[in-house]
Structure formats: C-alpha cells, structure tokens
C-alpha cells in the first residue's frame, strides 16, 4: 500500500502568530507564545523546528512515499524554504503556498508569481490564524475574490482549516463558485463541525457538501486531538468511519499533521489509526484514502 501524507508542516524556525500573539521557536520542543513558553512539539525536537530532512527521515522510517508540505500562519510564512525543499525533492514532496489573503489583489498577484516561478501549489487558509486581526472577515468577502479567481484560473487546490459555523456555509459557496479549485477541508472540518464532547449538525452538513461537490474533499488529520484521547483512538476511528460511510473512499485522504501530532502518537501510530484501526473500511478502499487519491490530485 502506498502512503501519501497530505498535511505535514516544515519550517526552519517558527515565526508566526496565534490568537494575536507572536509565536517563536525556543528549544526542546518549546515555543514562546507572547510571554509564555509552552511545548508545541515533543522535546526531541531540539531546536523546536521542523526541518525537511527530519520529515524525510520519518517518512523513510515509516514507509511514507510522498508528502505535501502544508503552510500555516501559526508557523509563519516559509514559501522560500518550502519551495526549495520541493524543488530538491520533487519526486517525494510538494509544497503549499501561503499568502496574506487580506491583501486581496496584491495577494492574488503574489500567488500568480508563485505559480509561475516556483513549484509550490495551491494555498492554505487556517481561518482562525488568517483572520485573527480581522475576525469578522468571511472567506466569501469581496476583497478575497481576486485570490479565489487566481486559484481557479490556475486550477490550484485550496486547503482550508474551518473554524466557525459560517465557514461551513462559505465552503459550500466557494465549491459552487470555483469549480476548478479542489477544496480540501482539513481535519474533517473539526473546529467548525465537531469538537470534544459531542457531534454537531454542522458535521453532517459538511459531509453533505463534500459528497455533493466533485471538487470537495477532506483530510483525516488531527481528529484524536479534538477528543484528547489515547492511542488507539477509538472515538477518532468512529469519526473517520462515519465520514467514509457518507463520502465513500474517493473523497478522503489520510494526513498526519506532522510534527505537532507527535505529541499524541508516533508517526507510525498515526498511519495505523486508519490502516489497522478503521476495520469497517475495506482494504482496497484504504489504498485510495492512504495514497491513491492524493497521487491523482497532487502528484499526477
């Protein structure tokens, strides 16, 4: 079975922002968030960074053939580092672009230049971080329209970490409006659709949107974090199997959210969450989820 990880983060050093506070790498897995230091990685990450070389070593150790290096404002803007890594390891790695979409046309121009001059693909929006300085912004606001039009013109994928109830509604609108974009709801849309302590109608609605749109997908990363449960993550298995029952195998893609999820499990255990844990998904369909869908969408 070929395994492709569509959600792994790399960065030389954290230089981002979260909840309006700067976040900066320190050492032994810690970062400073404002004036407070906290663990964001296991202490084995000596410099509290996530290098391409360490990701590749984890991939080799666990039999992962390819990965998507995912952007995130939480870690900072690292297009240059990610593009260089993608160019150096083009058979194994793809990198996702990150721009400040609040800049509207300027962001679209920047994206277009990225697509023309580098091997970076797509775009990532983590709603909470992206709009933290403009919290009332919707993904469908007019000033973001040039960005969506650019991604649509270049047929680029967009990875969205949904947070708010309105984000689910906007996900539907965007999927309807921009058919050339492959929209991926990261983490099964967890923050906007379910959290620890129960399910939400929003989860069923999101699954309905993904099922009803040829250009909509979901990744399976980080679900255990929303339930704060220990491996083998039985509640998370049930959540993924629920998604599979609604969507079938064509719409789901495995992802790790490396390296942050190594706080909860080893990389191998994150693979086995789906490969061994989801017993109600046939082995042939696991092959689609673990790698075939990602190969078709991002590496063909």
mmCIF file of C-alpha atoms in Angstrom:
data_model
loop_
_atom_site.group_PDB
_atom_site.id
_atom_site.type_symbol
_atom_site.label_atom_id
_atom_site.label_comp_id
_atom_site.label_asym_id
_atom_site.label_seq_id
_atom_site.Cartn_x
_atom_site.Cartn_y
_atom_site.Cartn_z
ATOM 1 C CA UNK A 1 0.000 0.000 0.000
ATOM 2 C CA UNK A 2 1.451 3.363 -0.995
ATOM 3 C CA UNK A 3 1.133 6.029 1.707
ATOM 4 C CA UNK A 4 0.999 9.745 0.929
ATOM 5 C CA UNK A 5 0.807 12.307 3.731
ATOM 6 C CA UNK A 6 -1.067 15.399 2.507
ATOM 7 C CA UNK A 7 -0.650 17.508 5.663
ATOM 8 C CA UNK A 8 2.856 17.844 7.137
ATOM 9 C CA UNK A 9 4.466 21.065 8.331
ATOM 10 C CA UNK A 10 8.088 22.086 7.802
ATOM 11 C CA UNK A 11 9.789 25.277 8.938
ATOM 12 C CA UNK A 12 13.339 26.331 9.790
ATOM 13 C CA UNK A 13 12.026 28.267 12.777
ATOM 14 C CA UNK A 14 8.581 29.218 13.992
ATOM 15 C CA UNK A 15 7.882 32.883 13.329
ATOM 16 C CA UNK A 16 4.114 33.112 13.320
ATOM 17 C CA UNK A 17 1.125 34.412 15.187
ATOM 18 C CA UNK A 18 -1.659 32.762 17.155
ATOM 19 C CA UNK A 19 -4.593 34.388 18.929
ATOM 20 C CA UNK A 20 -2.979 37.743 18.247
ATOM 21 C CA UNK A 21 0.291 36.748 19.942
ATOM 22 C CA UNK A 22 3.675 36.133 18.310
ATOM 23 C CA UNK A 23 4.913 32.537 18.464
ATOM 24 C CA UNK A 24 8.654 31.860 18.198
ATOM 25 C CA UNK A 25 10.793 28.701 18.372
ATOM 26 C CA UNK A 26 12.814 28.178 21.539
ATOM 27 C CA UNK A 27 14.328 24.740 22.262
ATOM 28 C CA UNK A 28 13.482 21.140 23.182
ATOM 29 C CA UNK A 29 10.012 21.360 21.676
ATOM 30 C CA UNK A 30 9.065 24.639 23.336
ATOM 31 C CA UNK A 31 7.990 27.894 21.739
ATOM 32 C CA UNK A 32 7.220 31.254 23.249
ATOM 33 C CA UNK A 33 3.643 32.380 22.749
ATOM 34 C CA UNK A 34 3.652 36.006 23.763
ATOM 35 C CA UNK A 35 5.373 35.978 27.164
ATOM 36 C CA UNK A 36 4.659 32.302 27.888
ATOM 37 C CA UNK A 37 6.701 29.255 26.899
ATOM 38 C CA UNK A 38 4.900 26.010 26.131
ATOM 39 C CA UNK A 39 5.516 22.688 24.439
ATOM 40 C CA UNK A 40 4.256 22.566 20.878
ATOM 41 C CA UNK A 41 6.478 19.641 19.833
ATOM 42 C CA UNK A 42 7.997 16.680 21.656
ATOM 43 C CA UNK A 43 11.238 17.604 23.471
ATOM 44 C CA UNK A 44 13.244 15.509 20.967
ATOM 45 C CA UNK A 45 12.866 18.445 18.553
ATOM 46 C CA UNK A 46 15.974 20.145 19.924
ATOM 47 C CA UNK A 47 15.591 23.484 18.152
ATOM 48 C CA UNK A 48 11.777 23.481 18.149
ATOM 49 C CA UNK A 49 11.745 23.476 14.387
ATOM 50 C CA UNK A 50 10.668 21.009 11.712
ATOM 51 C CA UNK A 51 13.268 20.559 9.020
ATOM 52 C CA UNK A 52 12.683 18.928 5.682
ATOM 53 C CA UNK A 53 15.407 16.411 6.478
ATOM 54 C CA UNK A 54 13.654 15.269 9.658
ATOM 55 C CA UNK A 55 10.350 14.885 7.821
ATOM 56 C CA UNK A 56 12.021 12.797 5.115
ATOM 57 C CA UNK A 57 13.629 10.601 7.766
ATOM 58 C CA UNK A 58 10.245 9.975 9.403
ATOM 59 C CA UNK A 59 8.763 9.183 6.006
ATOM 60 C CA UNK A 60 11.501 6.686 5.185
ATOM 61 C CA UNK A 61 11.276 5.072 8.619
ATOM 62 C CA UNK A 62 7.510 4.584 8.341
ATOM 63 C CA UNK A 63 7.193 3.798 4.636
ATOM 64 C CA UNK A 64 5.573 7.056 3.502
ATOM 65 C CA UNK A 65 6.430 7.659 -0.151
ATOM 66 C CA UNK A 66 5.313 11.272 -0.634
ATOM 67 C CA UNK A 67 4.123 14.250 1.384
ATOM 68 C CA UNK A 68 2.518 17.652 0.997
ATOM 69 C CA UNK A 69 4.338 20.331 2.991
ATOM 70 C CA UNK A 70 1.454 22.349 4.400
ATOM 71 C CA UNK A 71 1.609 26.073 5.115
ATOM 72 C CA UNK A 72 0.132 27.708 8.212
ATOM 73 C CA UNK A 73 0.302 31.305 9.554
ATOM 74 C CA UNK A 74 0.782 29.773 13.001
ATOM 75 C CA UNK A 75 4.299 28.738 11.966
ATOM 76 C CA UNK A 76 4.961 31.729 9.742
ATOM 77 C CA UNK A 77 5.493 32.433 6.063
ATOM 78 C CA UNK A 78 8.042 29.993 4.665
ATOM 79 C CA UNK A 79 7.389 29.919 0.923
ATOM 80 C CA UNK A 80 11.098 30.199 0.045
ATOM 81 C CA UNK A 81 12.151 27.331 2.336
ATOM 82 C CA UNK A 82 9.273 25.099 1.247
ATOM 83 C CA UNK A 83 9.773 25.847 -2.456
ATOM 84 C CA UNK A 84 13.465 24.982 -2.217
ATOM 85 C CA UNK A 85 12.640 21.700 -0.472
ATOM 86 C CA UNK A 86 10.023 20.827 -3.090
ATOM 87 C CA UNK A 87 12.471 21.546 -5.920
ATOM 88 C CA UNK A 88 15.216 19.495 -4.250
ATOM 89 C CA UNK A 89 12.969 16.503 -3.522
ATOM 90 C CA UNK A 90 10.470 16.796 -6.363
ATOM 91 C CA UNK A 91 9.705 13.053 -6.521
ATOM 92 C CA UNK A 92 8.712 12.977 -2.851
ATOM 93 C CA UNK A 93 7.499 16.414 -1.804
ATOM 94 C CA UNK A 94 5.071 19.120 -2.871
ATOM 95 C CA UNK A 95 4.768 22.439 -1.089
ATOM 96 C CA UNK A 96 1.681 24.571 -0.471
ATOM 97 C CA UNK A 97 1.889 28.354 -0.860
ATOM 98 C CA UNK A 98 0.926 30.862 1.823
ATOM 99 C CA UNK A 99 -0.047 34.482 1.208
ATOM 100 C CA UNK A 100 -1.914 37.106 3.216
ATOM 101 C CA UNK A 101 -5.303 36.834 1.526
ATOM 102 C CA UNK A 102 -6.473 40.011 3.281
ATOM 103 C CA UNK A 103 -4.330 41.916 0.764
ATOM 104 C CA UNK A 104 -6.815 40.977 -1.948
ATOM 105 C CA UNK A 105 -5.458 41.720 -5.412
ATOM 106 C CA UNK A 106 -1.886 42.023 -4.125
ATOM 107 C CA UNK A 107 -2.194 38.544 -2.624
ATOM 108 C CA UNK A 108 -3.551 37.239 -5.932
ATOM 109 C CA UNK A 109 -0.622 38.804 -7.787
ATOM 110 C CA UNK A 110 1.788 37.211 -5.328
ATOM 111 C CA UNK A 111 0.142 33.828 -5.796
ATOM 112 C CA UNK A 112 0.296 34.115 -9.563
ATOM 113 C CA UNK A 113 4.017 34.847 -9.350
ATOM 114 C CA UNK A 114 4.481 31.832 -7.071
ATOM 115 C CA UNK A 115 2.699 29.561 -9.562
ATOM 116 C CA UNK A 116 4.743 30.899 -12.469
ATOM 117 C CA UNK A 117 8.177 30.856 -10.855
ATOM 118 C CA UNK A 118 8.178 28.039 -8.269
ATOM 119 C CA UNK A 119 6.899 24.500 -7.849
ATOM 120 C CA UNK A 120 4.580 25.468 -4.984
ATOM 121 C CA UNK A 121 0.946 24.506 -5.391
ATOM 122 C CA UNK A 122 -2.353 25.732 -4.062
ATOM 123 C CA UNK A 123 -2.918 27.773 -0.941
ATOM 124 C CA UNK A 124 -3.700 27.216 2.728
ATOM 125 C CA UNK A 125 -6.211 29.138 4.806
ATOM 126 C CA UNK A 126 -6.426 28.457 8.525
ATOM 127 C CA UNK A 127 -9.378 30.678 9.289
ATOM 128 C CA UNK A 128 -8.510 31.343 12.927
ATOM 129 C CA UNK A 129 -4.949 32.499 12.194
ATOM 130 C CA UNK A 130 -5.621 34.070 8.815
ATOM 131 C CA UNK A 131 -8.406 36.331 10.067
ATOM 132 C CA UNK A 132 -7.301 36.870 13.673
ATOM 133 C CA UNK A 133 -6.649 40.560 13.013
ATOM 134 C CA UNK A 134 -9.936 40.870 11.115
ATOM 135 C CA UNK A 135 -12.218 38.384 12.892
ATOM 136 C CA UNK A 136 -15.410 39.394 11.114
ATOM 137 C CA UNK A 137 -13.963 38.546 7.705
ATOM 138 C CA UNK A 138 -15.702 35.817 5.750
ATOM 139 C CA UNK A 139 -13.983 33.652 3.164
ATOM 140 C CA UNK A 140 -16.586 34.850 0.693
ATOM 141 C CA UNK A 141 -15.918 38.558 1.292
ATOM 142 C CA UNK A 142 -15.446 40.543 -1.900
ATOM 143 C CA UNK A 143 -11.867 41.577 -1.155
ATOM 144 C CA UNK A 144 -10.789 37.918 -1.248
ATOM 145 C CA UNK A 145 -12.374 37.359 -4.659
ATOM 146 C CA UNK A 146 -9.149 38.019 -6.672
ATOM 147 C CA UNK A 147 -7.398 35.288 -4.671
ATOM 148 C CA UNK A 148 -10.095 32.714 -5.433
ATOM 149 C CA UNK A 149 -10.134 33.759 -9.071
ATOM 150 C CA UNK A 150 -6.375 33.249 -9.301
ATOM 151 C CA UNK A 151 -6.545 29.758 -7.777
ATOM 152 C CA UNK A 152 -9.438 28.904 -10.071
ATOM 153 C CA UNK A 153 -7.631 30.190 -13.177
ATOM 154 C CA UNK A 154 -4.579 28.065 -12.372
ATOM 155 C CA UNK A 155 -6.695 25.082 -11.201
ATOM 156 C CA UNK A 156 -4.890 25.044 -7.858
ATOM 157 C CA UNK A 157 -6.011 23.204 -4.705
ATOM 158 C CA UNK A 158 -7.010 25.113 -1.584
ATOM 159 C CA UNK A 159 -6.664 23.575 1.874
ATOM 160 C CA UNK A 160 -8.984 25.131 4.455
ATOM 161 C CA UNK A 161 -8.951 24.704 8.230
ATOM 162 C CA UNK A 162 -12.529 25.646 9.045
ATOM 163 C CA UNK A 163 -13.251 27.144 12.463
ATOM 164 C CA UNK A 164 -16.631 28.870 12.510
ATOM 165 C CA UNK A 165 -20.152 27.745 11.721
ATOM 166 C CA UNK A 166 -20.247 30.254 8.873
ATOM 167 C CA UNK A 167 -17.126 28.661 7.392
ATOM 168 C CA UNK A 168 -19.146 25.556 6.519
ATOM 169 C CA UNK A 169 -21.644 27.694 4.629
ATOM 170 C CA UNK A 170 -18.788 29.507 2.885
ATOM 171 C CA UNK A 171 -17.176 26.180 1.966
ATOM 172 C CA UNK A 172 -20.320 25.320 0.021
ATOM 173 C CA UNK A 173 -20.408 28.716 -1.683
ATOM 174 C CA UNK A 174 -16.764 28.507 -2.718
ATOM 175 C CA UNK A 175 -17.087 24.958 -4.040
ATOM 176 C CA UNK A 176 -20.052 26.098 -6.126
ATOM 177 C CA UNK A 177 -18.371 29.255 -7.378
ATOM 178 C CA UNK A 178 -14.900 27.952 -8.280
ATOM 179 C CA UNK A 179 -15.175 24.536 -9.951
ATOM 180 C CA UNK A 180 -11.504 24.386 -10.982
ATOM 181 C CA UNK A 181 -10.321 24.511 -7.358
ATOM 182 C CA UNK A 182 -10.028 21.273 -5.398
ATOM 183 C CA UNK A 183 -11.124 22.284 -1.897
ATOM 184 C CA UNK A 184 -9.826 20.165 0.990
ATOM 185 C CA UNK A 185 -11.417 20.504 4.431
ATOM 186 C CA UNK A 186 -8.518 19.850 6.794
ATOM 187 C CA UNK A 187 -9.052 17.765 9.947
ATOM 188 C CA UNK A 188 -12.507 16.646 8.725
ATOM 189 C CA UNK A 189 -13.611 20.227 9.380
ATOM 190 C CA UNK A 190 -13.410 19.523 13.094
ATOM 191 C CA UNK A 191 -13.306 23.002 14.622
ATOM 192 C CA UNK A 192 -16.341 24.107 12.632
ATOM 193 C CA UNK A 193 -18.289 20.860 12.763
ATOM 194 C CA UNK A 194 -17.409 18.806 15.843
ATOM 195 C CA UNK A 195 -15.401 19.111 18.991
ATOM 196 C CA UNK A 196 -14.742 17.134 22.138
ATOM 197 C CA UNK A 197 -17.955 16.343 23.929
ATOM 198 C CA UNK A 198 -20.314 15.686 21.063
ATOM 199 C CA UNK A 199 -21.238 15.951 17.437
ATOM 200 C CA UNK A 200 -22.845 18.774 15.568
ATOM 201 C CA UNK A 201 -25.312 19.108 12.736
ATOM 202 C CA UNK A 202 -22.541 21.031 11.050
ATOM 203 C CA UNK A 203 -20.558 17.811 10.580
ATOM 204 C CA UNK A 204 -23.400 16.193 8.687
ATOM 205 C CA UNK A 205 -23.797 19.362 6.638
ATOM 206 C CA UNK A 206 -20.099 19.490 5.785
ATOM 207 C CA UNK A 207 -20.091 15.847 4.732
ATOM 208 C CA UNK A 208 -23.151 16.561 2.586
ATOM 209 C CA UNK A 209 -21.327 19.452 0.905
ATOM 210 C CA UNK A 210 -18.260 17.327 0.191
ATOM 211 C CA UNK A 211 -20.387 14.466 -1.085
ATOM 212 C CA UNK A 212 -22.332 16.739 -3.405
ATOM 213 C CA UNK A 213 -19.381 18.550 -4.999
ATOM 214 C CA UNK A 214 -16.894 16.906 -7.325
ATOM 215 C CA UNK A 215 -14.231 19.413 -6.259
ATOM 216 C CA UNK A 216 -14.519 18.939 -2.470
ATOM 217 C CA UNK A 217 -12.534 16.606 -0.221
ATOM 218 C CA UNK A 218 -11.433 16.134 3.396
ATOM 219 C CA UNK A 219 -8.259 15.048 5.140
ATOM 220 C CA UNK A 220 -8.299 12.868 8.242
ATOM 221 C CA UNK A 221 -5.584 14.563 10.277
ATOM 222 C CA UNK A 222 -5.638 15.566 13.948
ATOM 223 C CA UNK A 223 -9.014 14.053 14.857
ATOM 224 C CA UNK A 224 -7.616 12.498 18.086
ATOM 225 C CA UNK A 225 -6.600 15.947 19.295
ATOM 226 C CA UNK A 226 -10.239 17.052 19.348
ATOM 227 C CA UNK A 227 -11.106 14.225 21.720
ATOM 228 C CA UNK A 228 -7.875 14.314 23.748
ATOM 229 C CA UNK A 229 -7.852 10.519 23.718
ATOM 230 C CA UNK A 230 -5.042 7.994 23.880
ATOM 231 C CA UNK A 231 -3.930 5.645 21.120
ATOM 232 C CA UNK A 232 -5.565 3.582 19.527
ATOM 233 C CA UNK A 233 -8.037 6.492 19.290
ATOM 234 C CA UNK A 234 -11.329 4.622 19.189
ATOM 235 C CA UNK A 235 -13.560 7.717 19.037
ATOM 236 C CA UNK A 236 -11.473 9.102 16.189
ATOM 237 C CA UNK A 237 -11.780 5.803 14.329
ATOM 238 C CA UNK A 238 -15.556 6.041 14.605
ATOM 239 C CA UNK A 239 -15.480 9.634 13.328
ATOM 240 C CA UNK A 240 -13.382 8.707 10.289
ATOM 241 C CA UNK A 241 -15.553 5.686 9.563
ATOM 242 C CA UNK A 242 -18.637 7.911 9.717
ATOM 243 C CA UNK A 243 -17.056 10.141 7.086
ATOM 244 C CA UNK A 244 -16.219 7.115 4.951
ATOM 245 C CA UNK A 245 -19.779 5.798 5.199
ATOM 246 C CA UNK A 246 -21.117 9.110 3.873
ATOM 247 C CA UNK A 247 -18.416 10.003 1.374
ATOM 248 C CA UNK A 248 -17.003 6.701 0.187
ATOM 249 C CA UNK A 249 -13.264 6.279 -0.422
ATOM 250 C CA UNK A 250 -12.860 8.834 -3.222
ATOM 251 C CA UNK A 251 -13.245 11.919 -1.037
ATOM 252 C CA UNK A 252 -10.975 11.139 1.915
ATOM 253 C CA UNK A 253 -7.198 11.453 2.212
ATOM 254 C CA UNK A 254 -5.009 10.395 5.101
ATOM 255 C CA UNK A 255 -2.838 13.046 6.710
ATOM 256 C CA UNK A 256 -0.714 13.273 9.834
ATOM 257 C CA UNK A 257 -0.429 16.974 10.749
ATOM 258 C CA UNK A 258 3.221 16.191 11.443
ATOM 259 C CA UNK A 259 5.047 17.185 13.608
ATOM 260 C CA UNK A 260 2.527 18.593 16.096
ATOM 261 C CA UNK A 261 0.583 15.336 16.332
ATOM 262 C CA UNK A 262 3.735 13.568 17.507
ATOM 263 C CA UNK A 263 2.743 14.969 20.904
ATOM 264 C CA UNK A 264 -0.059 12.390 20.883
ATOM 265 C CA UNK A 265 1.303 9.459 18.890
ATOM 266 C CA UNK A 266 4.220 8.239 16.832
ATOM 267 C CA UNK A 267 4.138 8.764 13.078
ATOM 268 C CA UNK A 268 3.577 5.015 12.652
ATOM 269 C CA UNK A 269 0.626 5.092 15.052
ATOM 270 C CA UNK A 270 -0.941 7.948 13.068
ATOM 271 C CA UNK A 271 -0.720 5.714 9.998
ATOM 272 C CA UNK A 272 -2.134 2.716 11.863
ATOM 273 C CA UNK A 273 -5.062 4.802 13.126
ATOM 274 C CA UNK A 274 -6.557 4.316 9.693
ATOM 275 C CA UNK A 275 -4.726 1.283 8.260
ATOM 276 C CA UNK A 276 -5.275 -1.008 11.245
ATOM 277 C CA UNK A 277 -7.877 0.824 13.286
ATOM 278 C CA UNK A 278 -10.625 1.505 10.742
ATOM 279 C CA UNK A 279 -11.785 -2.079 10.381
ATOM 280 C CA UNK A 280 -15.051 -1.073 8.680
ATOM 281 C CA UNK A 281 -13.185 0.321 5.683
ATOM 282 C CA UNK A 282 -12.221 -2.374 3.129
ATOM 283 C CA UNK A 283 -8.523 -2.791 2.389
ATOM 284 C CA UNK A 284 -8.945 -1.765 -1.258
ATOM 285 C CA UNK A 285 -10.649 1.461 -0.185
ATOM 286 C CA UNK A 286 -7.904 2.171 2.364
ATOM 287 C CA UNK A 287 -5.482 2.199 -0.560
ATOM 288 C CA UNK A 288 -7.476 5.073 -2.080
ATOM 289 C CA UNK A 289 -7.533 7.005 1.201
ATOM 290 C CA UNK A 290 -3.910 6.361 2.139
ATOM 291 C CA UNK A 291 -2.390 7.328 -1.185
ATOM 292 C CA UNK A 292 -4.237 6.878 -4.453
ATOM 293 C CA UNK A 293 -6.474 9.941 -4.101
ATOM 294 C CA UNK A 294 -3.532 12.168 -3.186
ATOM 295 C CA UNK A 295 -1.467 10.849 -6.088
ATOM 296 C CA UNK A 296 -4.279 11.585 -8.505
ATOM 297 C CA UNK A 297 -4.940 15.092 -7.207
ATOM 298 C CA UNK A 298 -1.459 16.367 -6.409
ATOM 299 C CA UNK A 299 1.256 14.192 -7.927
ATOM 300 C CA UNK A 300 -0.057 13.190 -11.359
#
